[in-house]
Short mmCIF file of C-alpha atoms in Angstrom, two decimals:
data_model
loop_
_atom_site.label_atom_id
_atom_site.label_comp_id
_atom_site.label_asym_id
_atom_site.label_seq_id
_atom_site.Cartn_x
_atom_site.Cartn_y
_atom_site.Cartn_z
CA MET T 25 0.16 8.59 4.00
CA ALA T 26 1.23 10.59 1.02
CA LEU T 27 4.93 10.02 1.32
CA PHE T 28 6.72 11.69 -1.57
CA LEU T 29 3.60 12.13 -3.67
CA PHE T 30 4.10 14.26 -6.75
CA LEU T 31 1.13 13.39 -8.95
CA PHE T 32 -0.90 16.40 -10.06
CA SER T 33 1.97 18.63 -9.01
CA PHE T 34 2.33 20.58 -12.21
CA PHE T 35 -1.24 21.26 -13.34
CA LEU T 36 -1.76 24.79 -14.66
CA LEU T 37 -5.37 24.72 -13.58
CA SER T 38 -7.47 27.82 -13.02
CA VAL T 39 -9.67 27.43 -9.94
CA ASN T 40 -11.24 30.32 -8.07
CA PRO T 41 -13.61 29.03 -5.40
CA SER T 42 -13.47 29.93 -1.74
CA VAL T 43 -15.25 29.32 1.52
CA GLN T 44 -18.05 31.84 1.18
CA SER T 45 -20.45 33.44 3.59
CA ASN T 46 -24.05 33.94 2.57
CA THR T 47 -24.25 37.03 4.75
CA THR T 48 -23.56 40.27 2.90
CA ASN T 49 -22.64 42.65 5.74
CA ASN T 50 -19.12 42.21 7.09
CA PRO T 51 -19.01 38.44 7.57
CA LYS T 52 -17.04 37.21 10.56
CA PRO T 53 -13.52 35.86 9.92
CA LEU T 54 -13.53 32.17 9.17
CA SER T 55 -13.03 29.98 12.25
CA LEU T 56 -14.51 26.50 11.98
CA SER T 57 -13.61 23.77 14.46
CA PHE T 58 -14.01 19.99 14.09
CA PRO T 59 -13.06 16.98 16.24
CA LEU T 60 -9.91 15.22 15.07
CA THR T 61 -9.51 11.56 15.98
CA SER T 62 -6.45 9.32 15.80
CA LEU T 63 -7.49 5.93 14.46
CA PRO T 64 -5.97 2.97 12.60
CA LEU T 65 -6.31 3.33 8.82
CA SER T 66 -7.36 -0.29 8.60
CA THR T 67 -7.97 -2.61 11.53
CA ASN T 68 -8.24 -5.84 9.57
CA THR T 69 -5.54 -5.61 6.94
CA THR T 70 -1.80 -5.14 6.79
CA SER T 71 -0.75 -1.94 5.09
CA LYS T 72 1.75 -2.45 2.29
CA LEU T 73 4.50 -0.17 1.18
CA LEU T 74 4.88 -1.05 -2.48
CA TYR T 75 7.10 1.05 -4.69
CA THR T 76 7.44 0.84 -8.44
CA SER T 77 7.95 3.36 -11.20
CA LEU T 78 4.75 4.66 -12.76
CA PHE T 79 6.44 6.70 -15.42
CA SER T 80 9.82 7.50 -16.91
CA SER T 81 11.43 10.53 -18.47
CA SER T 82 14.54 10.94 -20.52
CA LYS T 83 15.24 14.18 -18.64
CA HIS T 84 15.49 12.83 -15.11
CA THR T 85 15.15 9.83 -12.86
CA THR T 86 11.64 9.54 -11.48
CA PRO T 87 10.62 8.74 -7.91
CA HIS T 88 8.81 5.53 -7.11
CA PHE T 89 5.16 5.21 -6.20
CA LYS T 90 2.79 2.49 -5.12
CA THR T 91 0.98 0.46 -7.75
CA PRO T 92 -2.48 -1.00 -7.13
CA PRO T 93 -2.78 -4.66 -6.15
CA SER T 94 -3.78 -5.64 -9.68
CA SER T 95 -0.43 -4.45 -11.06
CA SER T 96 1.72 -7.00 -12.80
CA SER T 97 4.91 -5.04 -12.20
CA GLN T 98 7.91 -7.29 -11.71
CA HIS T 99 10.11 -4.69 -10.03
CA SER T 100 8.90 -3.70 -6.59
CA ASP T 101 9.85 -3.73 -2.93
CA ARG T 102 7.32 -4.79 -0.32
CA PHE T 103 7.32 -3.78 3.32
CA SER T 104 4.67 -4.72 5.87
CA LEU T 105 3.48 -2.11 8.33
CA LYS T 106 1.19 -3.71 10.89
CA TYR T 107 0.33 -0.41 12.57
CA SER T 108 -0.80 2.65 10.69
CA MET T 109 -2.52 5.49 12.55
CA ALA T 110 -4.26 8.31 10.71
CA LEU T 111 -5.83 11.62 11.69
CA ILE T 112 -9.55 11.53 10.89
CA VAL T 113 -11.90 14.50 10.48
CA SER T 114 -15.60 14.30 9.57
CA LEU T 115 -16.81 17.00 7.17
CA PRO T 116 -20.26 17.83 5.69
CA ILE T 117 -20.27 17.45 1.90
CA GLY T 118 -23.04 18.00 -0.64
CA THR T 119 -26.53 19.55 -0.59
CA PRO T 120 -28.02 18.59 1.78
CA PRO T 121 -24.73 17.69 3.50
CA GLN T 122 -23.62 14.12 4.07
CA VAL T 123 -20.96 13.72 6.76
CA GLN T 124 -17.84 12.01 5.42
CA GLN T 125 -14.82 10.69 7.29
CA MET T 126 -11.57 11.88 5.71
CA VAL T 127 -7.89 11.39 6.52
CA LEU T 128 -6.26 14.78 7.15
CA ASP T 129 -3.20 14.77 4.89
CA THR T 130 -0.90 17.77 4.51
CA GLY T 131 1.33 15.66 2.27
CA SER T 132 -1.03 15.19 -0.68
CA GLN T 133 -3.14 17.28 -3.01
CA LEU T 134 -6.32 15.70 -4.35
CA SER T 135 -9.17 15.29 -1.86
CA TRP T 136 -11.45 12.36 -2.46
CA ILE T 137 -14.49 10.79 -0.85
CA GLN T 138 -16.00 7.34 -0.87
CA CYS T 139 -18.88 7.01 -3.34
CA ARG T 140 -21.42 4.25 -3.52
CA HIS T 141 -20.48 1.15 -5.49
CA HIS T 142 -22.89 -0.36 -7.99
CA ASN T 143 -21.38 -3.82 -7.75
CA ARG T 144 -23.61 -6.25 -5.91
CA ASN T 145 -20.59 -8.32 -4.92
CA ALA T 146 -18.88 -5.32 -3.31
CA PRO T 147 -21.22 -3.53 -0.89
CA PRO T 148 -20.33 0.14 -0.26
CA PRO T 149 -18.85 1.35 3.03
CA THR T 150 -21.62 2.34 5.44
CA ALA T 151 -20.49 5.98 5.44
CA SER T 152 -20.02 6.34 1.68
CA PHE T 153 -21.30 9.41 -0.14
CA ASN T 154 -24.45 8.97 -2.23
CA PRO T 155 -24.25 11.35 -5.23
CA SER T 156 -27.91 10.88 -6.09
CA LEU T 157 -28.91 12.59 -2.82
CA SER T 158 -27.00 15.82 -3.53
CA SER T 159 -28.37 18.58 -5.76
CA THR T 160 -24.91 20.15 -6.23
CA PHE T 161 -23.01 17.07 -7.40
CA SER T 162 -21.60 16.88 -10.93
CA ILE T 163 -19.02 14.72 -12.72
CA LEU T 164 -16.26 16.23 -14.82
CA PRO T 165 -16.60 15.31 -18.51
CA CYS T 166 -13.69 14.13 -20.63
CA SER T 167 -13.53 17.59 -22.18
CA HIS T 168 -12.33 19.07 -18.87
CA PRO T 169 -8.64 20.21 -18.82
CA LEU T 170 -7.81 17.66 -16.11
CA CYS T 171 -8.55 14.93 -18.62
CA LYS T 172 -6.28 16.54 -21.20
CA PRO T 173 -2.88 16.85 -19.49
CA ARG T 174 -0.54 19.23 -21.24
CA ILE T 175 2.69 18.25 -19.49
CA PRO T 176 4.26 15.49 -21.62
CA ASP T 177 6.90 14.42 -19.05
CA PHE T 178 4.32 13.01 -16.63
CA THR T 179 1.81 10.22 -16.99
CA LEU T 180 -1.06 11.82 -15.09
CA PRO T 181 -3.75 9.53 -13.65
CA THR T 182 -6.70 10.72 -15.69
CA SER T 183 -8.54 9.16 -18.60
CA CYS T 184 -11.96 8.88 -20.23
CA ASP T 185 -14.17 6.06 -19.04
CA GLN T 186 -16.75 4.29 -21.15
CA ASN T 187 -19.31 6.95 -20.30
CA ARG T 188 -17.03 9.76 -21.52
CA LEU T 189 -16.52 10.93 -17.94
CA CYS T 190 -13.20 11.85 -16.33
CA HIS T 191 -11.64 8.89 -14.52
CA TYR T 192 -8.74 9.17 -12.06
CA SER T 193 -6.42 6.78 -10.25
CA TYR T 194 -4.43 7.98 -7.28
CA PHE T 195 -1.66 5.94 -5.70
CA TYR T 196 0.14 6.58 -2.42
CA ALA T 197 3.40 5.22 -1.10
CA ASP T 198 1.88 3.70 2.05
CA GLY T 199 -0.43 1.31 0.24
CA THR T 200 -3.50 3.51 -0.14
CA TYR T 201 -5.02 3.89 -3.57
CA ALA T 202 -8.32 5.15 -4.91
CA GLU T 203 -9.94 5.40 -8.31
CA GLY T 204 -13.21 6.68 -9.64
CA ASN T 205 -14.46 9.87 -11.29
CA LEU T 206 -13.33 13.44 -10.80
CA VAL T 207 -16.32 15.49 -9.66
CA ARG T 208 -17.39 18.88 -8.37
CA GLU T 209 -19.12 19.17 -5.02
CA LYS T 210 -19.65 21.68 -2.22
CA PHE T 211 -18.66 21.52 1.44
CA THR T 212 -21.66 22.78 3.42
CA PHE T 213 -20.46 23.79 6.87
CA SER T 214 -23.58 25.78 7.72
CA ARG T 215 -26.20 27.94 6.00
CA SER T 216 -23.79 30.85 6.13
CA ARG T 217 -20.57 28.94 5.35
CA VAL T 218 -20.42 26.96 2.13
CA THR T 219 -17.81 26.49 -0.57
CA PRO T 220 -18.48 26.71 -4.29
CA PRO T 221 -18.16 23.33 -6.00
CA LEU T 222 -14.62 22.00 -5.51
CA ILE T 223 -12.86 19.37 -7.62
CA LEU T 224 -12.76 16.07 -5.72
CA GLY T 225 -12.26 12.42 -6.42
CA CYS T 226 -15.35 10.25 -6.07
CA ALA T 227 -13.83 6.85 -5.34
CA THR T 228 -15.61 3.66 -6.29
CA GLU T 229 -12.54 1.51 -5.61
CA SER T 230 -10.08 2.07 -2.78
CA THR T 231 -8.06 0.32 -0.11
CA ASP T 232 -9.71 2.01 2.86
CA ALA T 233 -13.22 2.94 3.93
CA ARG T 234 -12.34 6.63 4.45
CA GLY T 235 -11.50 9.41 2.04
CA ILE T 236 -8.60 11.87 1.98
CA LEU T 237 -8.59 15.60 2.72
CA GLY T 238 -5.60 16.77 0.65
CA MET T 239 -4.13 19.92 2.25
CA ASN T 240 -0.75 20.55 0.61
CA LEU T 241 0.23 23.60 -1.47
CA GLY T 242 -1.04 22.19 -4.77
CA ARG T 243 -3.73 23.97 -6.78
CA LEU T 244 -6.15 21.07 -6.35
CA SER T 245 -5.83 20.73 -2.58
CA PHE T 246 -8.77 21.66 -0.39
CA ALA T 247 -6.70 24.43 1.18
CA SER T 248 -5.97 25.99 -2.21
CA GLN T 249 -9.38 25.55 -3.81
CA SER T 250 -11.27 26.90 -0.79
CA LYS T 251 -8.76 29.76 -0.50
CA ILE T 252 -8.45 29.53 3.26
CA THR T 253 -5.54 31.56 4.62
CA LYS T 254 -4.70 29.21 7.48
CA PHE T 255 -5.61 25.93 9.12
CA SER T 256 -4.39 24.09 12.20
CA TYR T 257 -4.78 20.86 14.10
CA CYS T 258 -3.95 19.42 17.52
CA VAL T 259 -2.98 15.73 17.40
CA PRO T 260 -4.23 13.78 20.44
CA SER T 261 -1.91 11.41 22.27
CA ARG T 262 -2.23 7.73 21.43
CA ASN T 263 -4.95 5.68 23.05
CA THR T 264 -3.96 4.19 26.40
CA ARG T 265 -7.42 3.14 27.62
CA PRO T 266 -9.37 0.31 25.97
CA GLY T 267 -12.59 1.52 24.39
CA SER T 268 -11.66 5.21 24.28
CA VAL T 269 -10.98 7.15 21.07
CA PRO T 270 -8.28 9.85 21.27
CA THR T 271 -9.78 13.13 20.05
CA GLY T 272 -8.09 16.43 19.22
CA SER T 273 -9.12 19.47 17.17
CA PHE T 274 -8.99 20.69 13.57
CA TYR T 275 -9.49 24.37 12.66
CA LEU T 276 -10.20 25.98 9.31
CA GLY T 277 -9.32 29.67 9.58
CA ASN T 278 -8.44 31.47 12.79
CA ASN T 279 -7.40 29.48 15.84
CA PRO T 280 -8.06 31.17 19.22
CA SER T 281 -4.84 29.63 20.60
CA SER T 282 -2.53 30.92 17.85
CA SER T 283 -1.11 33.80 19.92
CA GLY T 284 0.97 31.24 21.77
CA PHE T 285 2.42 29.54 18.69
CA ARG T 286 6.02 29.89 17.59
CA PHE T 287 6.57 30.01 13.84
CA VAL T 288 9.17 28.93 11.30
CA SER T 289 9.22 30.01 7.68
CA MET T 290 8.18 27.71 4.85
CA LEU T 291 10.84 27.10 2.24
CA SER T 292 9.67 27.41 -1.35
CA PHE T 293 10.88 25.90 -4.60
CA PRO T 294 9.99 27.09 -8.11
CA GLN T 295 7.88 24.45 -9.81
CA ARG T 296 10.35 24.48 -12.67
CA GLN T 297 12.80 22.84 -10.27
CA ARG T 298 11.65 19.34 -11.09
CA MET T 299 14.30 17.49 -9.11
CA PRO T 300 13.69 13.74 -8.78
CA ASN T 301 13.51 13.64 -4.96
CA LEU T 302 11.83 17.01 -4.35
CA ASP T 303 8.18 17.65 -3.57
CA PRO T 304 7.68 21.38 -4.29
CA LEU T 305 4.11 21.27 -2.93
CA ALA T 306 5.01 20.00 0.55
CA TYR T 307 5.25 22.12 3.68
CA THR T 308 9.03 22.35 3.77
CA VAL T 309 10.80 23.78 6.83
CA ALA T 310 14.38 24.27 7.98
CA LEU T 311 15.25 21.54 10.47
CA ARG T 312 18.54 22.47 12.17
CA GLY T 313 19.31 19.52 14.41
CA ILE T 314 18.17 16.67 16.66
CA SER T 315 18.89 16.08 20.36
CA VAL T 316 18.48 12.80 22.24
CA GLY T 317 18.64 12.62 26.02
CA GLY T 318 19.73 16.24 26.30
CA LYS T 319 22.66 15.91 23.88
CA LYS T 320 22.68 17.43 20.42
CA LEU T 321 23.70 14.89 17.80
CA PRO T 322 26.63 15.62 15.46
CA ILE T 323 24.55 16.02 12.31
CA SER T 324 25.38 18.63 9.70
CA PRO T 325 22.46 21.02 8.98
CA ALA T 326 23.05 20.27 5.29
CA VAL T 327 21.56 16.80 5.92
CA PHE T 328 18.16 18.47 6.48
CA THR T 329 18.31 20.65 3.37
CA ALA T 330 17.42 19.65 -0.18
CA ASP T 331 20.52 19.00 -2.27
CA ALA T 332 20.84 19.40 -6.04
CA GLY T 333 18.62 16.35 -6.57
CA GLY T 334 16.07 17.27 -3.91
CA SER T 335 17.25 14.71 -1.32
CA GLY T 336 17.23 15.95 2.26
CA GLN T 337 14.10 18.09 2.03
CA THR T 338 12.37 18.35 5.44
CA MET T 339 8.56 18.27 5.43
CA VAL T 340 5.75 18.45 8.00
CA ASP T 341 3.22 15.76 7.05
CA SER T 342 0.06 14.93 8.99
CA GLY T 343 -0.51 11.92 6.73
CA SER T 344 2.72 10.09 7.58
CA GLU T 345 2.60 8.21 10.85
CA PHE T 346 6.29 7.81 11.57
CA THR T 347 8.97 10.44 11.21
CA TYR T 348 11.47 9.65 8.45
CA LEU T 349 15.12 10.65 8.31
CA VAL T 350 17.79 10.22 5.66
CA SER T 351 20.48 7.70 6.56
CA ALA T 352 23.02 10.33 7.65
CA ALA T 353 20.60 11.53 10.36
CA TYR T 354 18.94 8.19 11.13
CA ASP T 355 22.31 6.53 11.82
CA LYS T 356 23.26 9.25 14.34
CA VAL T 357 19.96 8.80 16.20
CA ARG T 358 20.52 5.05 16.22
CA GLU T 359 24.03 5.47 17.61
CA ALA T 360 22.62 7.57 20.47
CA VAL T 361 19.96 4.97 21.22
CA VAL T 362 22.51 2.15 21.14
CA ARG T 363 24.69 4.04 23.63
CA ALA T 364 21.73 4.40 25.96
CA VAL T 365 20.04 1.00 25.69
CA GLY T 366 21.84 -1.00 23.02
CA SER T 367 21.90 -4.27 24.92
CA ARG T 368 18.11 -4.21 25.21
CA MET T 369 17.47 -3.69 21.50
CA LYS T 370 15.60 -6.47 19.75
CA LYS T 371 18.29 -8.08 17.60
CA GLY T 372 17.57 -8.80 13.96
CA TYR T 373 14.15 -7.11 14.05
CA VAL T 374 13.30 -4.46 11.48
CA TYR T 375 9.81 -2.99 11.58
CA GLY T 376 8.33 -2.47 8.13
CA GLY T 377 11.75 -2.66 6.52
CA ILE T 378 12.50 0.89 7.69
CA ALA T 379 12.90 0.95 11.51
CA ASP T 380 15.38 -1.19 13.45
CA MET T 381 15.35 0.54 16.85
CA CYS T 382 12.84 -1.80 18.48
CA PHE T 383 12.33 -3.41 21.90
CA ASN T 384 10.06 -5.82 23.72
CA SER T 385 7.02 -3.99 25.06
CA ARG T 386 7.54 -5.15 28.65
CA ASP T 387 10.64 -2.93 28.77
CA ALA T 388 9.07 0.11 27.06
CA VAL T 389 8.72 2.39 30.09
CA GLN T 390 12.26 1.78 31.29
CA ILE T 391 13.66 2.12 27.74
CA GLY T 392 11.97 5.50 27.38
CA ARG T 393 13.49 6.70 30.64
CA LEU T 394 16.97 5.59 29.61
CA ILE T 395 16.76 7.28 26.19
CA GLY T 396 15.23 10.48 27.55
CA GLU T 397 13.39 13.14 25.59
CA MET T 398 13.98 13.74 21.90
CA VAL T 399 14.03 17.25 20.41
CA PHE T 400 13.69 18.36 16.80
CA GLU T 401 15.31 21.78 16.51
CA PHE T 402 14.24 24.32 13.87
CA GLU T 403 15.24 27.85 13.00
CA LYS T 404 14.62 30.74 15.43
CA GLY T 405 14.94 28.39 18.41
CA VAL T 406 11.62 26.65 17.65
CA GLU T 407 11.52 23.06 18.93
CA ILE T 408 9.33 19.99 18.90
CA VAL T 409 10.00 18.26 22.22
CA VAL T 410 9.08 14.57 22.43
CA PRO T 411 8.93 13.51 26.10
CA LYS T 412 10.52 10.22 27.13
CA GLU T 413 7.04 8.75 27.64
CA ARG T 414 6.32 9.10 23.90
CA VAL T 415 9.67 8.20 22.37
CA LEU T 416 8.49 4.64 21.62
CA ALA T 417 5.56 3.61 19.42
CA ASP T 418 3.56 0.47 20.11
CA VAL T 419 3.67 -1.37 16.78
CA GLY T 420 1.79 -4.44 18.02
CA GLY T 421 2.94 -7.99 18.61
CA GLY T 422 4.49 -7.10 21.94
CA ILE T 423 7.00 -4.72 20.35
CA HIS T 424 7.72 -1.00 20.72
CA CYS T 425 9.93 0.95 18.28
CA ILE T 426 11.45 4.40 18.14
CA GLY T 427 8.94 6.23 15.91
CA ILE T 428 11.51 6.96 13.21
CA GLY T 429 12.13 5.23 9.88
CA ASN T 430 15.05 5.36 7.45
CA SER T 431 13.76 7.04 4.30
CA ASP T 432 16.73 5.89 2.21
CA LYS T 433 15.39 2.35 2.54
CA LEU T 434 12.24 3.53 0.76
CA GLY T 435 14.24 4.86 -2.18
CA ALA T 436 13.12 8.42 -1.43
CA PRO T 437 15.70 10.12 0.81
CA SER T 438 13.82 12.93 2.54
CA ASN T 439 13.10 14.00 6.11
CA ILE T 440 9.47 13.97 7.25
CA ILE T 441 8.01 14.97 10.62
CA GLY T 442 5.11 12.52 10.95
CA ASN T 443 2.03 12.68 13.14
CA PHE T 444 3.58 10.41 15.80
CA HIS T 445 5.88 13.29 16.72
CA GLN T 446 3.08 15.85 16.50
CA GLN T 447 1.12 14.46 19.46
CA ASN T 448 -0.11 17.06 21.98
CA LEU T 449 1.05 19.80 19.66
CA TRP T 450 -0.79 22.53 17.81
CA VAL T 451 0.47 22.71 14.23
CA GLU T 452 -0.71 25.72 12.21
CA PHE T 453 -0.16 26.29 8.50
CA ASP T 454 -0.32 30.03 7.92
CA LEU T 455 -0.60 30.11 4.14
CA ALA T 456 -0.89 33.88 3.80
CA ASN T 457 2.41 34.44 5.61
CA ARG T 458 4.08 31.20 4.42
CA ARG T 459 4.96 29.88 7.83
CA VAL T 460 4.30 26.89 10.11
CA GLY T 461 3.54 27.36 13.80
CA PHE T 462 3.87 25.01 16.78
CA GLY T 463 2.39 25.19 20.25
CA ARG T 464 2.27 22.67 23.09
CA ALA T 465 -1.16 21.58 24.26
CA ASP T 466 -3.13 18.77 25.89
CA CYS T 467 -5.05 18.04 22.70
CA SER T 468 -7.54 15.59 24.18
CA ARG T 469 -8.49 18.05 26.93
CA LEU T 470 -8.97 20.85 24.37
CA ALA T 471 -11.52 18.76 22.50
CA LYS T 472 -13.76 18.30 25.55
#
């Protein structure tokens, strides 16, 4: 979802809210659980990957981002992704609370919700937030620091609208965009668990009917503003039965299963390291290698580490569906797949402009068996094991593809572990100890 998103990365904003308890005597440690569903971002439209430069700097080359459909940019690359799954959590927002569906995204910062349109020709989504019904809702004025960026090297997406209120536009690399006003609003989990007003986007125009729960390391993310020390989720396996909705779990605070997790350290980068291909706010980990069918591939560990320009950074991102690898790693995976089932590969087919390891769906089960399990190997012996039954992703149209894309083809050479390879896996972000934990689980069974 938020592939290589750097906007808002360098705000020096002072925020000090937290998830608070209204009880005064030794409140219990925070542990809130919510259902997490795996659903298509949009069932009626084709997601577009559209990259174009939003800003330039004489000091460095800038990454590319999506522009909204109204853009007249003449320099862009378009890729069609016909299948885009997202992790959806429903959270209570406002006073009294209104339940809002939000995409769980550890790869972006600003959280935003759908707000009611006032355009008769564009009816609001049925689950949009109605500000007039909340007693704690307020809009940021133009005098707020977010509407007066102090970093001259970045064109930040804030401005004053005609009502002298703070307007934002947020663009993502996968085709999602949203614009509206920046606001303050509370999350009301219960009478005893409520946040102070957090800064959110209140979208009146967007490409999808759901909002975004931004959970990266940025100061404006929900995780940072609410000052939670950890959160975790269990991604359910993809739907195999018509009419059923895969459901996992999302925890804010302590997870009762965490004793069984194995952890890797987060890598950190000073924000002054403004390298063109680096996202300093992402959850960066040390990927050491990849195995396919029980054989470790000959890939140098340096391929998974950020170089002088930031290329090669390895991130854990709940908002990206596929896993992305730089060409040096992607090509080695492809060579292994070709050795196993090359003659069965769909010739000349490239999914979304980024994935060319694809097959006809009728052969999917046998292809998976021939390829075998895939393993992502981290430091300290920690592994993400992808069983042969889940090596291929159903991308529609009678086609299955290895769930890996070539990030170099997007113009942003980084490694990303997407949610496709996080199925039936607990993933915990321990912010206090700067580490990421993994634990195998039957996520759908846990949610029952």
